[in-house]
C-alpha cells in the first residue's frame, strides 16, 4: 500500500514537478480564454442562423451542427493539425487547438442557445415589438437575455467540458497542463505529476460544478 501511495502521491516529486505543471496550467488557461468566448459567440450566431427564413441556410447550419456533434473532438483536432498542411495551410499547435475546439463548442453552444430561444414565449417578442423596438433590438435586448437565463446551467456545463477538452491539446504537443505533467512523469518515472494535474483540474472545476448545481436548483424553484 505504501508503495502505491508513493507512486501516485509522492509529495517530493509533486513539489519538483509543480513549476512545470503550473507552466502548463498557464497554457491551459490561455486556450480556455481563447476558445470559450469564441465558442459562445459562434454558438449564438449558429442559433440565430438556425432561425433564418431561408430553408437552405437552416439546412446548412443543421448539417454543420450534426457533423460537429457527431465527430469526436480528437478526430477533428488531428484532421486540422495533420490535414491542413497538405493544403498548404500551416497553423501553430495553439491555433490548431483553438480552431478545433471553437468548431466543436460552437455546435454545442448553438444547440443550447437554440433551446433557450425556443423556451421564450412568442408573447415576449410581441410585447417587445409593441414598445417600438425593432426586430434586432427585440432579439438582443429582450429575447436573448431571457434565453440565456433559461439555459445558464447548460452553458456553464458546456464551459466545464471545454476546460476538460483542453487536455486533448497534448496530442499536438501543445504544452498545456496534461502534456507538462506527462513530461514530468517521464522524467521522474513516477505518476505523481499526473495526480498533481488531476488535483489542479479538480480545484478549478469543482467550485464551478457546485455553482452549476446551485443555478439549476435556483432556476428550478
JSON list of C-alpha atoms in Angstrom, two decimals:
[
{"chain": "A", "resi": 1, "resn": "UNK", "atom": "CA", "xyz": [0.00, 0.00, 0.00]},
{"chain": "A", "resi": 2, "resn": "UNK", "atom": "CA", "xyz": [2.82, 2.43, 0.85]},
{"chain": "A", "resi": 3, "resn": "UNK", "atom": "CA", "xyz": [4.48, 1.70, -2.50]},
{"chain": "A", "resi": 4, "resn": "UNK", "atom": "CA", "xyz": [1.23, 2.52, -4.32]},
{"chain": "A", "resi": 5, "resn": "UNK", "atom": "CA", "xyz": [0.83, 5.79, -2.42]},
{"chain": "A", "resi": 6, "resn": "UNK", "atom": "CA", "xyz": [4.40, 6.78, -3.21]},
{"chain": "A", "resi": 7, "resn": "UNK", "atom": "CA", "xyz": [3.78, 6.02, -6.88]},
{"chain": "A", "resi": 8, "resn": "UNK", "atom": "CA", "xyz": [0.75, 8.32, -7.08]},
{"chain": "A", "resi": 9, "resn": "UNK", "atom": "CA", "xyz": [1.13, 10.80, -4.21]},
{"chain": "A", "resi": 10, "resn": "UNK", "atom": "CA", "xyz": [4.84, 11.39, -3.74]},
{"chain": "A", "resi": 11, "resn": "UNK", "atom": "CA", "xyz": [4.89, 14.91, -2.30]},
{"chain": "A", "resi": 12, "resn": "UNK", "atom": "CA", "xyz": [8.56, 15.46, -3.04]},
{"chain": "A", "resi": 13, "resn": "UNK", "atom": "CA", "xyz": [8.09, 14.64, -6.71]},
{"chain": "A", "resi": 14, "resn": "UNK", "atom": "CA", "xyz": [4.93, 16.76, -6.86]},
{"chain": "A", "resi": 15, "resn": "UNK", "atom": "CA", "xyz": [6.89, 19.70, -5.45]},
{"chain": "A", "resi": 16, "resn": "UNK", "atom": "CA", "xyz": [9.63, 19.19, -8.04]},
{"chain": "A", "resi": 17, "resn": "UNK", "atom": "CA", "xyz": [7.13, 18.90, -10.88]},
{"chain": "A", "resi": 18, "resn": "UNK", "atom": "CA", "xyz": [4.98, 21.84, -9.73]},
{"chain": "A", "resi": 19, "resn": "UNK", "atom": "CA", "xyz": [6.80, 24.58, -11.75]},
{"chain": "A", "resi": 20, "resn": "UNK", "atom": "CA", "xyz": [6.46, 22.63, -14.99]},
{"chain": "A", "resi": 21, "resn": "UNK", "atom": "CA", "xyz": [2.83, 21.67, -14.31]},
{"chain": "A", "resi": 22, "resn": "UNK", "atom": "CA", "xyz": [1.90, 25.25, -13.36]},
{"chain": "A", "resi": 23, "resn": "UNK", "atom": "CA", "xyz": [3.53, 26.48, -16.56]},
{"chain": "A", "resi": 24, "resn": "UNK", "atom": "CA", "xyz": [1.27, 24.08, -18.41]},
{"chain": "A", "resi": 25, "resn": "UNK", "atom": "CA", "xyz": [-1.69, 25.41, -16.43]},
{"chain": "A", "resi": 26, "resn": "UNK", "atom": "CA", "xyz": [-0.94, 28.85, -17.85]},
{"chain": "A", "resi": 27, "resn": "UNK", "atom": "CA", "xyz": [-1.20, 27.47, -21.38]},
{"chain": "A", "resi": 28, "resn": "UNK", "atom": "CA", "xyz": [-4.44, 25.66, -20.49]},
{"chain": "A", "resi": 29, "resn": "UNK", "atom": "CA", "xyz": [-5.94, 28.93, -19.25]},
{"chain": "A", "resi": 30, "resn": "UNK", "atom": "CA", "xyz": [-4.79, 30.69, -22.43]},
{"chain": "A", "resi": 31, "resn": "UNK", "atom": "CA", "xyz": [-6.60, 28.10, -24.56]},
{"chain": "A", "resi": 32, "resn": "UNK", "atom": "CA", "xyz": [-9.72, 28.47, -22.42]},
{"chain": "A", "resi": 33, "resn": "UNK", "atom": "CA", "xyz": [-9.63, 32.27, -22.69]},
{"chain": "A", "resi": 34, "resn": "UNK", "atom": "CA", "xyz": [-9.49, 31.93, -26.48]},
{"chain": "A", "resi": 35, "resn": "UNK", "atom": "CA", "xyz": [-11.95, 29.08, -27.03]},
{"chain": "A", "resi": 36, "resn": "UNK", "atom": "CA", "xyz": [-14.75, 29.88, -24.56]},
{"chain": "A", "resi": 37, "resn": "UNK", "atom": "CA", "xyz": [-15.56, 33.45, -25.78]},
{"chain": "A", "resi": 38, "resn": "UNK", "atom": "CA", "xyz": [-15.22, 32.37, -29.42]},
{"chain": "A", "resi": 39, "resn": "UNK", "atom": "CA", "xyz": [-17.45, 29.36, -28.80]},
{"chain": "A", "resi": 40, "resn": "UNK", "atom": "CA", "xyz": [-20.11, 31.43, -27.03]},
{"chain": "A", "resi": 41, "resn": "UNK", "atom": "CA", "xyz": [-20.22, 33.98, -29.86]},
{"chain": "A", "resi": 42, "resn": "UNK", "atom": "CA", "xyz": [-20.07, 31.28, -32.55]},
{"chain": "A", "resi": 43, "resn": "UNK", "atom": "CA", "xyz": [-22.84, 29.32, -30.85]},
{"chain": "A", "resi": 44, "resn": "UNK", "atom": "CA", "xyz": [-25.06, 32.39, -30.70]},
{"chain": "A", "resi": 45, "resn": "UNK", "atom": "CA", "xyz": [-24.50, 33.03, -34.41]},
{"chain": "A", "resi": 46, "resn": "UNK", "atom": "CA", "xyz": [-25.37, 29.40, -35.15]},
{"chain": "A", "resi": 47, "resn": "UNK", "atom": "CA", "xyz": [-28.53, 29.59, -33.03]},
{"chain": "A", "resi": 48, "resn": "UNK", "atom": "CA", "xyz": [-29.69, 32.82, -34.66]},
{"chain": "A", "resi": 49, "resn": "UNK", "atom": "CA", "xyz": [-28.87, 31.43, -38.09]},
{"chain": "A", "resi": 50, "resn": "UNK", "atom": "CA", "xyz": [-30.99, 28.35, -37.40]},
{"chain": "A", "resi": 51, "resn": "UNK", "atom": "CA", "xyz": [-33.99, 30.69, -37.13]},
{"chain": "A", "resi": 52, "resn": "UNK", "atom": "CA", "xyz": [-33.36, 32.20, -40.57]},
{"chain": "A", "resi": 53, "resn": "UNK", "atom": "CA", "xyz": [-36.18, 32.22, -43.09]},
{"chain": "A", "resi": 54, "resn": "UNK", "atom": "CA", "xyz": [-34.04, 30.59, -45.76]},
{"chain": "A", "resi": 55, "resn": "UNK", "atom": "CA", "xyz": [-34.51, 26.81, -45.86]},
{"chain": "A", "resi": 56, "resn": "UNK", "atom": "CA", "xyz": [-31.04, 26.48, -47.40]},
{"chain": "A", "resi": 57, "resn": "UNK", "atom": "CA", "xyz": [-29.38, 28.40, -44.56]},
{"chain": "A", "resi": 58, "resn": "UNK", "atom": "CA", "xyz": [-31.21, 26.36, -41.94]},
{"chain": "A", "resi": 59, "resn": "UNK", "atom": "CA", "xyz": [-30.31, 23.13, -43.69]},
{"chain": "A", "resi": 60, "resn": "UNK", "atom": "CA", "xyz": [-26.62, 24.03, -43.93]},
{"chain": "A", "resi": 61, "resn": "UNK", "atom": "CA", "xyz": [-26.46, 25.01, -40.26]},
{"chain": "A", "resi": 62, "resn": "UNK", "atom": "CA", "xyz": [-28.27, 21.84, -39.22]},
{"chain": "A", "resi": 63, "resn": "UNK", "atom": "CA", "xyz": [-25.71, 19.81, -41.18]},
{"chain": "A", "resi": 64, "resn": "UNK", "atom": "CA", "xyz": [-22.87, 21.81, -39.60]},
{"chain": "A", "resi": 65, "resn": "UNK", "atom": "CA", "xyz": [-24.19, 21.11, -36.12]},
{"chain": "A", "resi": 66, "resn": "UNK", "atom": "CA", "xyz": [-24.85, 17.42, -36.75]},
{"chain": "A", "resi": 67, "resn": "UNK", "atom": "CA", "xyz": [-21.41, 16.77, -38.23]},
{"chain": "A", "resi": 68, "resn": "UNK", "atom": "CA", "xyz": [-19.50, 18.57, -35.49]},
{"chain": "A", "resi": 69, "resn": "UNK", "atom": "CA", "xyz": [-21.53, 16.99, -32.70]},
{"chain": "A", "resi": 70, "resn": "UNK", "atom": "CA", "xyz": [-21.05, 13.53, -34.19]},
{"chain": "A", "resi": 71, "resn": "UNK", "atom": "CA", "xyz": [-17.33, 13.97, -34.88]},
{"chain": "A", "resi": 72, "resn": "UNK", "atom": "CA", "xyz": [-15.08, 13.25, -31.87]},
{"chain": "A", "resi": 73, "resn": "UNK", "atom": "CA", "xyz": [-13.11, 16.38, -30.91]},
{"chain": "A", "resi": 74, "resn": "UNK", "atom": "CA", "xyz": [-9.86, 14.41, -31.01]},
{"chain": "A", "resi": 75, "resn": "UNK", "atom": "CA", "xyz": [-10.51, 13.34, -34.61]},
{"chain": "A", "resi": 76, "resn": "UNK", "atom": "CA", "xyz": [-11.31, 16.93, -35.55]},
{"chain": "A", "resi": 77, "resn": "UNK", "atom": "CA", "xyz": [-8.11, 18.17, -33.91]},
{"chain": "A", "resi": 78, "resn": "UNK", "atom": "CA", "xyz": [-5.94, 15.59, -35.69]},
{"chain": "A", "resi": 79, "resn": "UNK", "atom": "CA", "xyz": [-7.68, 16.30, -39.00]},
{"chain": "A", "resi": 80, "resn": "UNK", "atom": "CA", "xyz": [-6.90, 20.01, -38.68]},
{"chain": "A", "resi": 81, "resn": "UNK", "atom": "CA", "xyz": [-3.32, 19.64, -37.45]},
{"chain": "A", "resi": 82, "resn": "UNK", "atom": "CA", "xyz": [-2.38, 16.87, -39.89]},
{"chain": "A", "resi": 83, "resn": "UNK", "atom": "CA", "xyz": [-4.66, 17.68, -42.83]},
{"chain": "A", "resi": 84, "resn": "UNK", "atom": "CA", "xyz": [-4.31, 21.42, -43.33]},
{"chain": "A", "resi": 85, "resn": "UNK", "atom": "CA", "xyz": [-0.54, 21.25, -44.10]},
{"chain": "A", "resi": 86, "resn": "UNK", "atom": "CA", "xyz": [-1.40, 19.17, -47.20]},
{"chain": "A", "resi": 87, "resn": "UNK", "atom": "CA", "xyz": [-3.50, 22.13, -48.37]},
{"chain": "A", "resi": 88, "resn": "UNK", "atom": "CA", "xyz": [-0.57, 24.50, -47.80]},
{"chain": "A", "resi": 89, "resn": "UNK", "atom": "CA", "xyz": [-2.00, 25.88, -44.55]},
{"chain": "A", "resi": 90, "resn": "UNK", "atom": "CA", "xyz": [0.32, 25.56, -41.57]},
{"chain": "A", "resi": 91, "resn": "UNK", "atom": "CA", "xyz": [-1.01, 26.55, -38.18]},
{"chain": "A", "resi": 92, "resn": "UNK", "atom": "CA", "xyz": [0.71, 26.59, -34.84]},
{"chain": "A", "resi": 93, "resn": "UNK", "atom": "CA", "xyz": [-0.36, 23.95, -32.29]},
{"chain": "A", "resi": 94, "resn": "UNK", "atom": "CA", "xyz": [-2.17, 26.67, -30.33]},
{"chain": "A", "resi": 95, "resn": "UNK", "atom": "CA", "xyz": [-4.11, 27.77, -33.43]},
{"chain": "A", "resi": 96, "resn": "UNK", "atom": "CA", "xyz": [-4.98, 24.15, -34.31]},
{"chain": "A", "resi": 97, "resn": "UNK", "atom": "CA", "xyz": [-6.34, 23.50, -30.83]},
{"chain": "A", "resi": 98, "resn": "UNK", "atom": "CA", "xyz": [-8.25, 26.78, -30.76]},
{"chain": "A", "resi": 99, "resn": "UNK", "atom": "CA", "xyz": [-9.81, 26.18, -34.17]},
{"chain": "A", "resi": 100, "resn": "UNK", "atom": "CA", "xyz": [-10.80, 22.57, -33.41]},
{"chain": "A", "resi": 101, "resn": "UNK", "atom": "CA", "xyz": [-12.34, 23.37, -30.04]},
{"chain": "A", "resi": 102, "resn": "UNK", "atom": "CA", "xyz": [-14.02, 26.50, -31.42]},
{"chain": "A", "resi": 103, "resn": "UNK", "atom": "CA", "xyz": [-15.78, 24.47, -34.10]},
{"chain": "A", "resi": 104, "resn": "UNK", "atom": "CA", "xyz": [-16.78, 21.77, -31.63]},
{"chain": "A", "resi": 105, "resn": "UNK", "atom": "CA", "xyz": [-18.02, 24.10, -28.92]},
{"chain": "A", "resi": 106, "resn": "UNK", "atom": "CA", "xyz": [-19.86, 26.38, -31.36]},
{"chain": "A", "resi": 107, "resn": "UNK", "atom": "CA", "xyz": [-22.06, 23.44, -32.34]},
{"chain": "A", "resi": 108, "resn": "UNK", "atom": "CA", "xyz": [-22.85, 22.53, -28.73]},
{"chain": "A", "resi": 109, "resn": "UNK", "atom": "CA", "xyz": [-23.32, 26.11, -27.55]},
{"chain": "A", "resi": 110, "resn": "UNK", "atom": "CA", "xyz": [-25.51, 26.70, -30.59]},
{"chain": "A", "resi": 111, "resn": "UNK", "atom": "CA", "xyz": [-27.88, 23.91, -29.60]},
{"chain": "A", "resi": 112, "resn": "UNK", "atom": "CA", "xyz": [-28.04, 25.26, -26.04]},
{"chain": "A", "resi": 113, "resn": "UNK", "atom": "CA", "xyz": [-28.83, 28.76, -27.27]},
{"chain": "A", "resi": 114, "resn": "UNK", "atom": "CA", "xyz": [-31.45, 27.39, -29.67]},
{"chain": "A", "resi": 115, "resn": "UNK", "atom": "CA", "xyz": [-33.21, 25.61, -26.81]},
{"chain": "A", "resi": 116, "resn": "UNK", "atom": "CA", "xyz": [-33.10, 28.83, -24.80]},
{"chain": "A", "resi": 117, "resn": "UNK", "atom": "CA", "xyz": [-34.59, 30.87, -27.65]},
{"chain": "A", "resi": 118, "resn": "UNK", "atom": "CA", "xyz": [-37.35, 28.30, -28.10]},
{"chain": "A", "resi": 119, "resn": "UNK", "atom": "CA", "xyz": [-38.13, 28.49, -24.38]},
{"chain": "A", "resi": 120, "resn": "UNK", "atom": "CA", "xyz": [-39.06, 32.19, -24.57]},
{"chain": "A", "resi": 121, "resn": "UNK", "atom": "CA", "xyz": [-42.75, 32.60, -25.33]},
{"chain": "A", "resi": 122, "resn": "UNK", "atom": "CA", "xyz": [-43.83, 34.37, -28.50]},
{"chain": "A", "resi": 123, "resn": "UNK", "atom": "CA", "xyz": [-45.72, 36.85, -26.33]},
{"chain": "A", "resi": 124, "resn": "UNK", "atom": "CA", "xyz": [-42.41, 38.30, -25.15]},
{"chain": "A", "resi": 125, "resn": "UNK", "atom": "CA", "xyz": [-41.49, 39.01, -28.77]},
{"chain": "A", "resi": 126, "resn": "UNK", "atom": "CA", "xyz": [-44.85, 40.65, -29.45]},
{"chain": "A", "resi": 127, "resn": "UNK", "atom": "CA", "xyz": [-44.62, 42.74, -26.28]},
{"chain": "A", "resi": 128, "resn": "UNK", "atom": "CA", "xyz": [-41.14, 43.95, -27.19]},
{"chain": "A", "resi": 129, "resn": "UNK", "atom": "CA", "xyz": [-42.26, 44.88, -30.69]},
{"chain": "A", "resi": 130, "resn": "UNK", "atom": "CA", "xyz": [-45.27, 46.76, -29.31]},
{"chain": "A", "resi": 131, "resn": "UNK", "atom": "CA", "xyz": [-42.93, 49.02, -27.33]},
{"chain": "A", "resi": 132, "resn": "UNK", "atom": "CA", "xyz": [-41.42, 50.24, -30.58]},
{"chain": "A", "resi": 133, "resn": "UNK", "atom": "CA", "xyz": [-38.30, 48.10, -30.63]},
{"chain": "A", "resi": 134, "resn": "UNK", "atom": "CA", "xyz": [-37.04, 46.90, -33.99]},
{"chain": "A", "resi": 135, "resn": "UNK", "atom": "CA", "xyz": [-36.73, 43.17, -34.65]},
{"chain": "A", "resi": 136, "resn": "UNK", "atom": "CA", "xyz": [-33.00, 43.16, -33.91]},
{"chain": "A", "resi": 137, "resn": "UNK", "atom": "CA", "xyz": [-33.44, 45.28, -30.77]},
{"chain": "A", "resi": 138, "resn": "UNK", "atom": "CA", "xyz": [-36.19, 43.00, -29.50]},
{"chain": "A", "resi": 139, "resn": "UNK", "atom": "CA", "xyz": [-33.97, 39.98, -30.10]},
{"chain": "A", "resi": 140, "resn": "UNK", "atom": "CA", "xyz": [-30.85, 41.34, -28.39]},
{"chain": "A", "resi": 141, "resn": "UNK", "atom": "CA", "xyz": [-32.46, 43.33, -25.56]},
{"chain": "A", "resi": 142, "resn": "UNK", "atom": "CA", "xyz": [-35.44, 41.14, -24.66]},
{"chain": "A", "resi": 143, "resn": "UNK", "atom": "CA", "xyz": [-35.33, 37.62, -26.12]},
{"chain": "A", "resi": 144, "resn": "UNK", "atom": "CA", "xyz": [-31.64, 36.69, -25.84]},
{"chain": "A", "resi": 145, "resn": "UNK", "atom": "CA", "xyz": [-31.23, 37.77, -22.17]},
{"chain": "A", "resi": 146, "resn": "UNK", "atom": "CA", "xyz": [-34.22, 35.63, -21.18]},
{"chain": "A", "resi": 147, "resn": "UNK", "atom": "CA", "xyz": [-32.99, 32.73, -23.30]},
{"chain": "A", "resi": 148, "resn": "UNK", "atom": "CA", "xyz": [-29.53, 32.85, -21.72]},
{"chain": "A", "resi": 149, "resn": "UNK", "atom": "CA", "xyz": [-31.04, 32.91, -18.24]},
{"chain": "A", "resi": 150, "resn": "UNK", "atom": "CA", "xyz": [-33.16, 29.86, -19.01]},
{"chain": "A", "resi": 151, "resn": "UNK", "atom": "CA", "xyz": [-30.20, 27.78, -20.19]},
{"chain": "A", "resi": 152, "resn": "UNK", "atom": "CA", "xyz": [-27.47, 29.24, -17.99]},
{"chain": "A", "resi": 153, "resn": "UNK", "atom": "CA", "xyz": [-26.76, 25.91, -16.21]},
{"chain": "A", "resi": 154, "resn": "UNK", "atom": "CA", "xyz": [-26.31, 24.21, -19.59]},
{"chain": "A", "resi": 155, "resn": "UNK", "atom": "CA", "xyz": [-23.95, 26.95, -20.76]},
{"chain": "A", "resi": 156, "resn": "UNK", "atom": "CA", "xyz": [-21.89, 26.55, -17.59]},
{"chain": "A", "resi": 157, "resn": "UNK", "atom": "CA", "xyz": [-21.89, 22.76, -18.03]},
{"chain": "A", "resi": 158, "resn": "UNK", "atom": "CA", "xyz": [-20.60, 23.09, -21.59]},
{"chain": "A", "resi": 159, "resn": "UNK", "atom": "CA", "xyz": [-17.93, 25.51, -20.40]},
{"chain": "A", "resi": 160, "resn": "UNK", "atom": "CA", "xyz": [-16.71, 22.93, -17.90]},
{"chain": "A", "resi": 161, "resn": "UNK", "atom": "CA", "xyz": [-16.48, 20.43, -20.75]},
{"chain": "A", "resi": 162, "resn": "UNK", "atom": "CA", "xyz": [-14.41, 22.91, -22.76]},
{"chain": "A", "resi": 163, "resn": "UNK", "atom": "CA", "xyz": [-11.89, 23.18, -19.93]},
{"chain": "A", "resi": 164, "resn": "UNK", "atom": "CA", "xyz": [-11.61, 19.39, -19.81]},
{"chain": "A", "resi": 165, "resn": "UNK", "atom": "CA", "xyz": [-11.28, 19.17, -23.59]},
{"chain": "A", "resi": 166, "resn": "UNK", "atom": "CA", "xyz": [-8.13, 21.31, -23.48]},
{"chain": "A", "resi": 167, "resn": "UNK", "atom": "CA", "xyz": [-6.30, 18.18, -22.30]},
{"chain": "A", "resi": 168, "resn": "UNK", "atom": "CA", "xyz": [-6.58, 16.92, -25.90]},
{"chain": "A", "resi": 169, "resn": "UNK", "atom": "CA", "xyz": [-4.03, 19.57, -26.88]},
{"chain": "A", "resi": 170, "resn": "UNK", "atom": "CA", "xyz": [-1.27, 17.25, -25.68]},
{"chain": "A", "resi": 171, "resn": "UNK", "atom": "CA", "xyz": [-1.84, 15.24, -28.88]},
{"chain": "A", "resi": 172, "resn": "UNK", "atom": "CA", "xyz": [-0.38, 18.07, -30.98]},
{"chain": "A", "resi": 173, "resn": "UNK", "atom": "CA", "xyz": [2.42, 18.73, -28.46]},
{"chain": "A", "resi": 174, "resn": "UNK", "atom": "CA", "xyz": [0.92, 21.94, -27.12]},
{"chain": "A", "resi": 175, "resn": "UNK", "atom": "CA", "xyz": [2.48, 22.25, -23.65]},
{"chain": "A", "resi": 176, "resn": "UNK", "atom": "CA", "xyz": [-0.77, 22.54, -21.69]},
{"chain": "A", "resi": 177, "resn": "UNK", "atom": "CA", "xyz": [-1.11, 21.09, -18.20]},
{"chain": "A", "resi": 178, "resn": "UNK", "atom": "CA", "xyz": [-1.58, 17.41, -19.06]},
{"chain": "A", "resi": 179, "resn": "UNK", "atom": "CA", "xyz": [1.30, 17.49, -21.55]},
{"chain": "A", "resi": 180, "resn": "UNK", "atom": "CA", "xyz": [3.55, 19.16, -18.99]},
{"chain": "A", "resi": 181, "resn": "UNK", "atom": "CA", "xyz": [2.53, 16.68, -16.28]},
{"chain": "A", "resi": 182, "resn": "UNK", "atom": "CA", "xyz": [3.25, 13.77, -18.62]},
{"chain": "A", "resi": 183, "resn": "UNK", "atom": "CA", "xyz": [6.68, 15.24, -19.40]},
{"chain": "A", "resi": 184, "resn": "UNK", "atom": "CA", "xyz": [7.38, 15.44, -15.66]},
{"chain": "A", "resi": 185, "resn": "UNK", "atom": "CA", "xyz": [6.21, 11.84, -15.29]},
{"chain": "A", "resi": 186, "resn": "UNK", "atom": "CA", "xyz": [8.62, 10.69, -17.99]},
{"chain": "A", "resi": 187, "resn": "UNK", "atom": "CA", "xyz": [11.48, 12.46, -16.22]},
{"chain": "A", "resi": 188, "resn": "UNK", "atom": "CA", "xyz": [10.68, 11.22, -12.71]},
{"chain": "A", "resi": 189, "resn": "UNK", "atom": "CA", "xyz": [9.36, 7.74, -13.65]},
{"chain": "A", "resi": 190, "resn": "UNK", "atom": "CA", "xyz": [6.53, 8.41, -11.21]},
{"chain": "A", "resi": 191, "resn": "UNK", "atom": "CA", "xyz": [2.82, 9.11, -11.72]},
{"chain": "A", "resi": 192, "resn": "UNK", "atom": "CA", "xyz": [2.64, 11.81, -9.05]},
{"chain": "A", "resi": 193, "resn": "UNK", "atom": "CA", "xyz": [2.84, 14.71, -11.59]},
{"chain": "A", "resi": 194, "resn": "UNK", "atom": "CA", "xyz": [-0.25, 13.32, -13.33]},
{"chain": "A", "resi": 195, "resn": "UNK", "atom": "CA", "xyz": [-2.06, 13.23, -9.98]},
{"chain": "A", "resi": 196, "resn": "UNK", "atom": "CA", "xyz": [-0.94, 16.81, -9.34]},
{"chain": "A", "resi": 197, "resn": "UNK", "atom": "CA", "xyz": [-2.54, 17.88, -12.63]},
{"chain": "A", "resi": 198, "resn": "UNK", "atom": "CA", "xyz": [-5.70, 15.97, -11.70]},
{"chain": "A", "resi": 199, "resn": "UNK", "atom": "CA", "xyz": [-5.86, 17.76, -8.35]},
{"chain": "A", "resi": 200, "resn": "UNK", "atom": "CA", "xyz": [-5.47, 21.13, -10.07]},
{"chain": "A", "resi": 201, "resn": "UNK", "atom": "CA", "xyz": [-8.29, 20.29, -12.51]},
{"chain": "A", "resi": 202, "resn": "UNK", "atom": "CA", "xyz": [-10.43, 19.29, -9.52]},
{"chain": "A", "resi": 203, "resn": "UNK", "atom": "CA", "xyz": [-9.63, 22.51, -7.65]},
{"chain": "A", "resi": 204, "resn": "UNK", "atom": "CA", "xyz": [-10.53, 24.57, -10.73]},
{"chain": "A", "resi": 205, "resn": "UNK", "atom": "CA", "xyz": [-13.70, 22.78, -11.80]},
{"chain": "A", "resi": 206, "resn": "UNK", "atom": "CA", "xyz": [-15.30, 21.52, -8.58]},
{"chain": "A", "resi": 207, "resn": "UNK", "atom": "CA", "xyz": [-16.45, 25.03, -7.50]},
{"chain": "A", "resi": 208, "resn": "UNK", "atom": "CA", "xyz": [-17.90, 25.57, -10.98]},
{"chain": "A", "resi": 209, "resn": "UNK", "atom": "CA", "xyz": [-19.78, 22.26, -10.78]},
{"chain": "A", "resi": 210, "resn": "UNK", "atom": "CA", "xyz": [-21.20, 23.26, -7.39]},
{"chain": "A", "resi": 211, "resn": "UNK", "atom": "CA", "xyz": [-22.19, 26.64, -8.82]},
{"chain": "A", "resi": 212, "resn": "UNK", "atom": "CA", "xyz": [-23.93, 24.88, -11.68]},
{"chain": "A", "resi": 213, "resn": "UNK", "atom": "CA", "xyz": [-25.93, 22.76, -9.22]},
{"chain": "A", "resi": 214, "resn": "UNK", "atom": "CA", "xyz": [-27.00, 25.88, -7.32]},
{"chain": "A", "resi": 215, "resn": "UNK", "atom": "CA", "xyz": [-28.05, 27.57, -10.56]},
{"chain": "A", "resi": 216, "resn": "UNK", "atom": "CA", "xyz": [-30.11, 24.56, -11.58]},
{"chain": "A", "resi": 217, "resn": "UNK", "atom": "CA", "xyz": [-31.79, 24.49, -8.16]},
{"chain": "A", "resi": 218, "resn": "UNK", "atom": "CA", "xyz": [-32.50, 28.23, -8.22]},
{"chain": "A", "resi": 219, "resn": "UNK", "atom": "CA", "xyz": [-33.94, 28.20, -11.73]},
{"chain": "A", "resi": 220, "resn": "UNK", "atom": "CA", "xyz": [-35.95, 25.09, -10.87]},
{"chain": "A", "resi": 221, "resn": "UNK", "atom": "CA", "xyz": [-37.62, 26.86, -7.95]}
]
